[in-house]
Amino acid sequence: MANAEERRFDVLRAIVADYVSNQEPVGSKAIVERHNLGVSSATVRNDMATLEEEGYITQPHTSAGRVPTDKGYRLFVDRLSEIKPLSAAERRAITTFLDSGTDLDDVLRRSVRLLAQLTRQVAVVQYPMLTNAKVRHLEVVPLTPARLMLVLIADNGRVDQRTVDLGDVVTEEDVARLRSVLNTAMSGRRLNEAAARVAELPDQAPGELRDALIRVTTVLVESLAEHPEERLVLGGTANLTRNVADFPGSLRQVLEALEEQVVVLKLLAAARNPGAITVRIGEENEDEQMRSTSVVSIGYGQDMVLGGMGVVGPTRMDYPGTIAAVRAVANYVGQILAGR
């Protein structure tokens, strides 16, 4: 029985490989010719009939060929014994490309571009989540005697710049006092705790600093808050339009769903452990608009998950290659951010 099951899985694997590669329904004759399974066409036909009965493959129309179902892809992905490794040249290219990123924004934009190119799918990267982040430092830079730039640096690499109009001229000495008061209240604290401490500062400030502190802390509290709408970088959307047939009647829905950041954030929400790949196939996606897609996602970061990244494409996807690319890029991004 075990041998028969293994043989049927080999047939399913052959159907997945050929269909992903050619986008044509796969027949028993093609399987025998292209894959060295060591059995006759009749045996393959019987195995295909069983696989179809069990819901792993289906016959799209009157042709003799079969295509994998979502259930078939799921079994294939669950039993991937080896992920296609990236070549040394690909790994070098990833390192070089990402290492030359100038700051967090640039690194994330580059990682999205790279993932989209490697997988030929839509790539998405979530900005480092602020929930666990702590304030590393706040720089206060005078732009004019009555205008300041605040540069908030978090320990997860995130940098937020804001300008504040003070409404009155302040001295260099006052700027130094502001910098000291603010950093004493914020440094080393989680962002929500830092926001609470900052909000209390104007009440405790000496009279000559109070007006300036009120304006500065109003801007800072806003800066420390979580902004879900700013948390995603998306790239390679045009890749979906290369094979419209993969999304019968639903490509427009998929593109609309990708524009809704909430939908994409939900897709990445499963990425909780660094290095753990999650694959959602077709009907497994909660959002109805995404039911014709597969999502391969992962959490990036070294000791803790900073955010999620992944790709969205049709269920007819090169799963081994896609998983390898997502894992490699996430690994390099985690290393780069940990070193900054």
Short mmCIF file of C-alpha atoms in Angstrom, two decimals:
data_model
loop_
_atom_site.label_atom_id
_atom_site.label_comp_id
_atom_site.label_asym_id
_atom_site.label_seq_id
_atom_site.Cartn_x
_atom_site.Cartn_y
_atom_site.Cartn_z
CA MET A 1 0.00 0.00 0.00
CA ALA A 2 2.81 2.39 0.97
CA ASN A 3 4.50 1.74 -2.40
CA ALA A 4 1.28 2.50 -4.27
CA GLU A 5 0.84 5.74 -2.29
CA GLU A 6 4.43 6.77 -2.95
CA ARG A 7 4.01 6.01 -6.64
CA ARG A 8 0.83 8.09 -6.79
CA PHE A 9 2.66 10.96 -5.09
CA ASP A 10 5.40 10.65 -7.73
CA VAL A 11 2.70 10.96 -10.38
CA LEU A 12 1.25 14.02 -8.63
CA ARG A 13 4.71 15.56 -8.36
CA ALA A 14 5.24 14.98 -12.10
CA ILE A 15 1.88 16.64 -12.89
CA VAL A 16 2.74 19.65 -10.69
CA ALA A 17 6.21 20.02 -12.28
CA ASP A 18 4.92 19.82 -15.86
CA TYR A 19 1.89 22.04 -15.28
CA VAL A 20 3.93 24.74 -13.51
CA SER A 21 6.45 24.62 -16.33
CA ASN A 22 4.12 24.44 -19.37
CA GLN A 23 0.71 25.65 -18.17
CA GLU A 24 -0.84 22.74 -20.13
CA PRO A 25 -2.94 19.90 -18.66
CA VAL A 26 -0.73 16.83 -18.23
CA GLY A 27 -1.59 13.39 -19.68
CA SER A 28 -0.33 9.92 -18.73
CA LYS A 29 1.71 9.57 -21.94
CA ALA A 30 3.64 12.78 -21.22
CA ILE A 31 4.36 11.62 -17.66
CA VAL A 32 5.79 8.29 -18.86
CA GLU A 33 7.91 10.04 -21.51
CA ARG A 34 9.25 12.87 -19.36
CA HIS A 35 9.60 11.24 -15.95
CA ASN A 36 11.44 8.04 -15.19
CA LEU A 37 8.78 6.44 -12.96
CA GLY A 38 9.43 2.88 -14.13
CA VAL A 39 5.74 2.04 -14.69
CA SER A 40 3.43 1.71 -17.68
CA SER A 41 0.98 4.25 -19.06
CA ALA A 42 -1.87 2.06 -17.82
CA THR A 43 -0.55 2.19 -14.23
CA VAL A 44 -0.11 5.97 -14.46
CA ARG A 45 -3.70 6.28 -15.79
CA ASN A 46 -4.99 4.25 -12.83
CA ASP A 47 -2.99 6.39 -10.40
CA MET A 48 -4.34 9.54 -12.03
CA ALA A 49 -7.90 8.23 -11.68
CA THR A 50 -7.30 7.62 -7.95
CA LEU A 51 -5.69 11.05 -7.48
CA GLU A 52 -8.68 12.65 -9.22
CA GLU A 53 -11.12 10.70 -7.06
CA GLU A 54 -9.29 11.89 -3.94
CA GLY A 55 -9.40 15.53 -5.12
CA TYR A 56 -5.68 16.06 -5.79
CA ILE A 57 -6.02 16.63 -9.55
CA THR A 58 -8.84 17.60 -11.86
CA GLN A 59 -9.70 17.53 -15.56
CA PRO A 60 -10.17 21.14 -16.67
CA HIS A 61 -12.05 20.29 -19.87
CA THR A 62 -12.48 17.44 -22.32
CA SER A 63 -8.73 16.94 -22.89
CA ALA A 64 -7.12 13.83 -21.46
CA GLY A 65 -4.79 15.95 -19.33
CA ARG A 66 -5.12 16.79 -15.64
CA VAL A 67 -4.07 19.77 -13.53
CA PRO A 68 -3.36 19.95 -9.77
CA THR A 69 -6.07 21.25 -7.41
CA ASP A 70 -5.38 23.38 -4.33
CA LYS A 71 -5.42 20.13 -2.34
CA GLY A 72 -2.85 18.64 -4.72
CA TYR A 73 -0.53 21.63 -4.40
CA ARG A 74 -0.91 21.48 -0.61
CA LEU A 75 0.20 17.81 -0.50
CA PHE A 76 3.10 18.63 -2.85
CA VAL A 77 4.25 21.57 -0.66
CA ASP A 78 3.83 19.61 2.59
CA ARG A 79 6.05 16.86 1.23
CA LEU A 80 8.79 19.03 -0.23
CA SER A 81 11.81 17.15 1.02
CA GLU A 82 14.36 19.52 -0.45
CA ILE A 83 14.20 23.17 -1.39
CA LYS A 84 16.02 24.07 -4.58
CA PRO A 85 19.15 25.86 -3.26
CA LEU A 86 20.16 29.19 -4.75
CA SER A 87 23.38 29.15 -6.72
CA ALA A 88 26.52 30.80 -5.31
CA ALA A 89 26.14 33.52 -7.96
CA GLU A 90 22.53 34.21 -6.89
CA ARG A 91 23.54 34.39 -3.23
CA ARG A 92 26.41 36.75 -4.06
CA ALA A 93 24.09 38.95 -6.12
CA ILE A 94 21.58 39.14 -3.23
CA THR A 95 24.29 40.09 -0.71
CA THR A 96 25.86 42.73 -2.97
CA PHE A 97 22.52 44.27 -3.94
CA LEU A 98 21.14 44.46 -0.40
CA ASP A 99 24.43 45.45 1.27
CA SER A 100 24.56 48.61 -0.82
CA GLY A 101 21.23 49.82 0.63
CA THR A 102 21.79 53.19 2.26
CA ASP A 103 19.09 53.07 4.97
CA LEU A 104 16.09 51.01 6.07
CA ASP A 105 13.81 52.40 3.32
CA ASP A 106 16.39 51.62 0.65
CA VAL A 107 17.07 48.09 1.99
CA LEU A 108 13.33 47.24 1.99
CA ARG A 109 12.77 48.73 -1.49
CA ARG A 110 15.71 46.73 -2.81
CA SER A 111 14.51 43.52 -1.15
CA VAL A 112 11.09 43.88 -2.79
CA ARG A 113 12.63 44.52 -6.21
CA LEU A 114 14.95 41.55 -5.77
CA LEU A 115 12.20 39.16 -4.63
CA ALA A 116 9.96 40.17 -7.53
CA GLN A 117 12.81 39.54 -10.00
CA LEU A 118 13.86 36.20 -8.46
CA THR A 119 10.33 34.76 -8.26
CA ARG A 120 8.60 36.67 -11.11
CA GLN A 121 5.69 37.25 -8.72
CA VAL A 122 4.42 40.16 -6.62
CA ALA A 123 6.75 40.77 -3.69
CA VAL A 124 5.73 42.44 -0.45
CA VAL A 125 7.74 43.50 2.60
CA GLN A 126 6.34 44.85 5.84
CA TYR A 127 8.21 47.63 7.62
CA PRO A 128 9.65 46.58 10.99
CA MET A 129 6.75 46.37 13.42
CA LEU A 130 6.87 49.01 16.09
CA THR A 131 5.25 46.93 18.84
CA ASN A 132 8.55 45.64 20.25
CA ALA A 133 10.79 48.49 19.11
CA LYS A 134 12.60 50.77 21.54
CA VAL A 135 13.86 54.31 21.09
CA ARG A 136 17.60 54.30 20.49
CA HIS A 137 18.05 58.07 20.21
CA LEU A 138 16.32 61.31 19.31
CA GLU A 139 18.34 63.90 17.45
CA VAL A 140 17.11 67.52 17.57
CA VAL A 141 18.50 69.64 14.74
CA PRO A 142 17.83 73.41 14.48
CA LEU A 143 16.87 74.28 10.88
CA THR A 144 16.19 77.94 11.70
CA PRO A 145 16.01 79.71 15.09
CA ALA A 146 12.27 78.91 15.17
CA ARG A 147 12.19 75.54 13.39
CA LEU A 148 13.54 72.13 14.42
CA MET A 149 13.99 68.77 12.75
CA LEU A 150 13.38 65.73 14.98
CA VAL A 151 15.09 62.49 13.92
CA LEU A 152 13.75 59.52 15.88
CA ILE A 153 15.90 56.38 15.62
CA ALA A 154 14.46 53.05 16.82
CA ASP A 155 16.51 49.96 17.65
CA ASN A 156 14.91 48.03 14.76
CA GLY A 157 16.48 50.35 12.19
CA ARG A 158 13.45 52.55 11.65
CA VAL A 159 14.16 56.27 11.28
CA ASP A 160 11.38 58.85 11.38
CA GLN A 161 11.97 62.52 10.54
CA ARG A 162 9.58 65.34 11.44
CA THR A 163 9.84 69.13 11.43
CA VAL A 164 8.38 71.35 14.15
CA ASP A 165 7.57 75.07 13.88
CA LEU A 166 8.08 76.50 17.35
CA GLY A 167 6.29 79.80 16.77
CA ASP A 168 9.10 81.57 18.62
CA VAL A 169 12.87 81.81 18.46
CA VAL A 170 14.88 79.44 20.71
CA THR A 171 18.57 79.62 21.60
CA GLU A 172 21.14 76.89 20.97
CA GLU A 173 21.24 76.37 24.72
CA ASP A 174 17.44 75.76 24.75
CA VAL A 175 17.80 73.26 21.89
CA ALA A 176 20.46 71.38 23.91
CA ARG A 177 18.14 71.35 26.96
CA LEU A 178 15.24 70.08 24.83
CA ARG A 179 17.44 67.33 23.40
CA SER A 180 18.55 66.28 26.88
CA VAL A 181 15.03 66.30 28.40
CA LEU A 182 13.55 64.33 25.49
CA ASN A 183 16.28 61.68 25.38
CA THR A 184 16.15 61.21 29.15
CA ALA A 185 12.41 60.52 28.87
CA MET A 186 12.56 58.28 25.77
CA SER A 187 15.88 56.46 25.30
CA GLY A 188 15.70 52.71 25.80
CA ARG A 189 11.91 52.68 26.21
CA ARG A 190 9.35 50.87 24.06
CA LEU A 191 7.63 53.29 21.70
CA ASN A 192 4.23 53.27 23.45
CA GLU A 193 5.91 53.84 26.84
CA ALA A 194 8.07 56.60 25.35
CA ALA A 195 4.93 58.27 23.95
CA ALA A 196 3.32 58.27 27.40
CA ARG A 197 6.46 59.75 29.03
CA VAL A 198 6.79 62.42 26.34
CA ALA A 199 3.13 63.45 26.73
CA GLU A 200 3.78 64.27 30.41
CA LEU A 201 6.86 66.46 29.79
CA PRO A 202 5.19 69.88 29.19
CA ASP A 203 3.57 69.78 32.66
CA GLN A 204 6.98 69.30 34.29
CA ALA A 205 8.96 71.72 32.10
CA PRO A 206 10.37 75.08 33.23
CA GLY A 207 8.23 77.99 32.00
CA GLU A 208 10.63 79.19 29.26
CA LEU A 209 10.66 75.70 27.62
CA ARG A 210 6.98 74.84 28.02
CA ASP A 211 5.65 76.26 24.72
CA ALA A 212 8.45 74.65 22.70
CA LEU A 213 7.95 71.32 24.49
CA ILE A 214 4.20 71.33 23.84
CA ARG A 215 4.82 71.71 20.09
CA VAL A 216 7.64 69.16 20.02
CA THR A 217 5.83 66.53 22.09
CA THR A 218 2.64 66.84 20.00
CA VAL A 219 4.67 65.92 16.90
CA LEU A 220 6.62 63.19 18.72
CA VAL A 221 3.56 61.41 20.11
CA GLU A 222 2.20 61.22 16.54
CA SER A 223 5.58 59.96 15.32
CA LEU A 224 5.70 57.22 17.99
CA ALA A 225 2.25 55.88 17.09
CA GLU A 226 1.82 52.86 14.82
CA HIS A 227 0.80 53.75 11.25
CA PRO A 228 -0.39 50.58 9.48
CA GLU A 229 -0.94 52.43 6.21
CA GLU A 230 2.80 53.22 5.99
CA ARG A 231 4.00 49.71 6.73
CA LEU A 232 4.26 47.98 3.34
CA VAL A 233 6.44 48.04 0.25
CA LEU A 234 4.97 46.26 -2.77
CA GLY A 235 6.68 45.45 -6.07
CA GLY A 236 6.30 43.42 -9.25
CA THR A 237 2.51 43.74 -9.60
CA ALA A 238 2.94 43.67 -13.38
CA ASN A 239 4.26 40.08 -13.06
CA LEU A 240 0.69 38.86 -12.42
CA THR A 241 -0.46 40.16 -15.79
CA ARG A 242 2.01 37.93 -17.66
CA ASN A 243 -0.27 34.92 -17.23
CA VAL A 244 -3.84 36.19 -17.09
CA ALA A 245 -5.07 32.61 -17.65
CA ASP A 246 -3.90 31.75 -14.13
CA PHE A 247 -6.61 34.05 -12.75
CA PRO A 248 -9.78 33.23 -14.72
CA GLY A 249 -12.07 36.20 -14.18
CA SER A 250 -10.32 37.23 -10.96
CA LEU A 251 -7.12 39.12 -11.85
CA ARG A 252 -8.79 42.48 -11.32
CA GLN A 253 -10.03 41.34 -7.89
CA VAL A 254 -6.52 40.21 -6.95
CA LEU A 255 -4.99 43.54 -8.02
CA GLU A 256 -7.66 45.45 -6.08
CA ALA A 257 -7.01 43.31 -2.98
CA LEU A 258 -3.26 43.99 -3.22
CA GLU A 259 -3.99 47.72 -3.13
CA GLU A 260 -5.71 47.23 0.23
CA GLN A 261 -2.83 47.13 2.65
CA VAL A 262 -5.01 45.57 5.36
CA VAL A 263 -5.51 42.48 3.16
CA VAL A 264 -1.77 42.13 2.55
CA LEU A 265 -0.91 42.68 6.22
CA LYS A 266 -3.32 39.84 7.06
CA LEU A 267 -1.49 37.62 4.57
CA LEU A 268 1.80 38.33 6.36
CA ALA A 269 0.33 38.03 9.85
CA ALA A 270 1.17 34.31 10.05
CA ALA A 271 4.89 35.16 9.86
CA ARG A 272 5.62 35.00 13.58
CA ASN A 273 8.91 33.05 13.78
CA PRO A 274 12.10 34.17 12.02
CA GLY A 275 12.92 31.72 9.24
CA ALA A 276 9.62 29.79 9.35
CA ILE A 277 7.97 29.67 5.92
CA THR A 278 4.16 29.76 5.64
CA VAL A 279 2.46 28.75 2.38
CA ARG A 280 -1.22 29.55 1.87
CA ILE A 281 -2.72 27.99 -1.25
CA GLY A 282 -5.89 29.13 -3.03
CA GLU A 283 -8.93 28.50 -0.83
CA GLU A 284 -6.74 28.63 2.31
CA ASN A 285 -6.57 32.42 1.93
CA GLU A 286 -9.13 34.13 4.15
CA ASP A 287 -9.84 36.97 1.77
CA GLU A 288 -12.19 35.90 -1.01
CA GLN A 289 -10.42 38.08 -3.57
CA MET A 290 -7.19 36.14 -3.00
CA ARG A 291 -8.62 32.63 -3.48
CA SER A 292 -6.93 32.20 -6.88
CA THR A 293 -3.49 32.99 -5.45
CA SER A 294 -0.83 31.36 -3.34
CA VAL A 295 1.10 33.33 -0.71
CA VAL A 296 4.58 32.31 0.46
CA SER A 297 5.57 34.35 3.54
CA ILE A 298 8.22 34.44 6.23
CA GLY A 299 9.20 36.56 9.24
CA TYR A 300 12.52 38.37 8.90
CA GLY A 301 14.82 39.33 11.74
CA GLN A 302 17.59 37.67 13.74
CA ASP A 303 16.44 37.04 17.33
CA MET A 304 12.87 38.28 16.90
CA VAL A 305 10.54 38.95 13.98
CA LEU A 306 10.84 42.57 12.85
CA GLY A 307 8.22 42.17 10.10
CA GLY A 308 6.94 39.84 7.41
CA MET A 309 7.86 39.46 3.76
CA GLY A 310 6.74 37.19 0.97
CA VAL A 311 5.36 36.80 -2.52
CA VAL A 312 1.88 36.54 -4.00
CA GLY A 313 1.34 34.64 -7.24
CA PRO A 314 -0.91 32.12 -8.93
CA THR A 315 -1.39 28.66 -7.41
CA ARG A 316 0.54 27.42 -10.46
CA MET A 317 3.80 28.48 -8.85
CA ASP A 318 7.35 27.13 -8.66
CA TYR A 319 7.04 26.44 -4.92
CA PRO A 320 10.58 25.07 -4.29
CA GLY A 321 12.23 28.01 -6.11
CA THR A 322 9.91 30.59 -4.53
CA ILE A 323 10.41 29.25 -1.00
CA ALA A 324 14.21 29.27 -1.49
CA ALA A 325 14.19 32.89 -2.74
CA VAL A 326 11.90 34.15 0.04
CA ARG A 327 13.98 32.42 2.71
CA ALA A 328 17.29 33.71 1.32
CA VAL A 329 16.19 37.35 0.96
CA ALA A 330 14.59 37.32 4.45
CA ASN A 331 17.80 35.90 5.91
CA TYR A 332 19.99 38.60 4.31
CA VAL A 333 17.62 41.44 5.27
CA GLY A 334 17.61 40.17 8.87
CA GLN A 335 21.42 40.09 8.92
CA ILE A 336 21.75 43.57 7.40
CA LEU A 337 19.30 45.18 9.85
CA ALA A 338 20.91 43.42 12.82
CA GLY A 339 24.28 44.90 11.81
CA ARG A 340 23.02 48.50 11.69
#
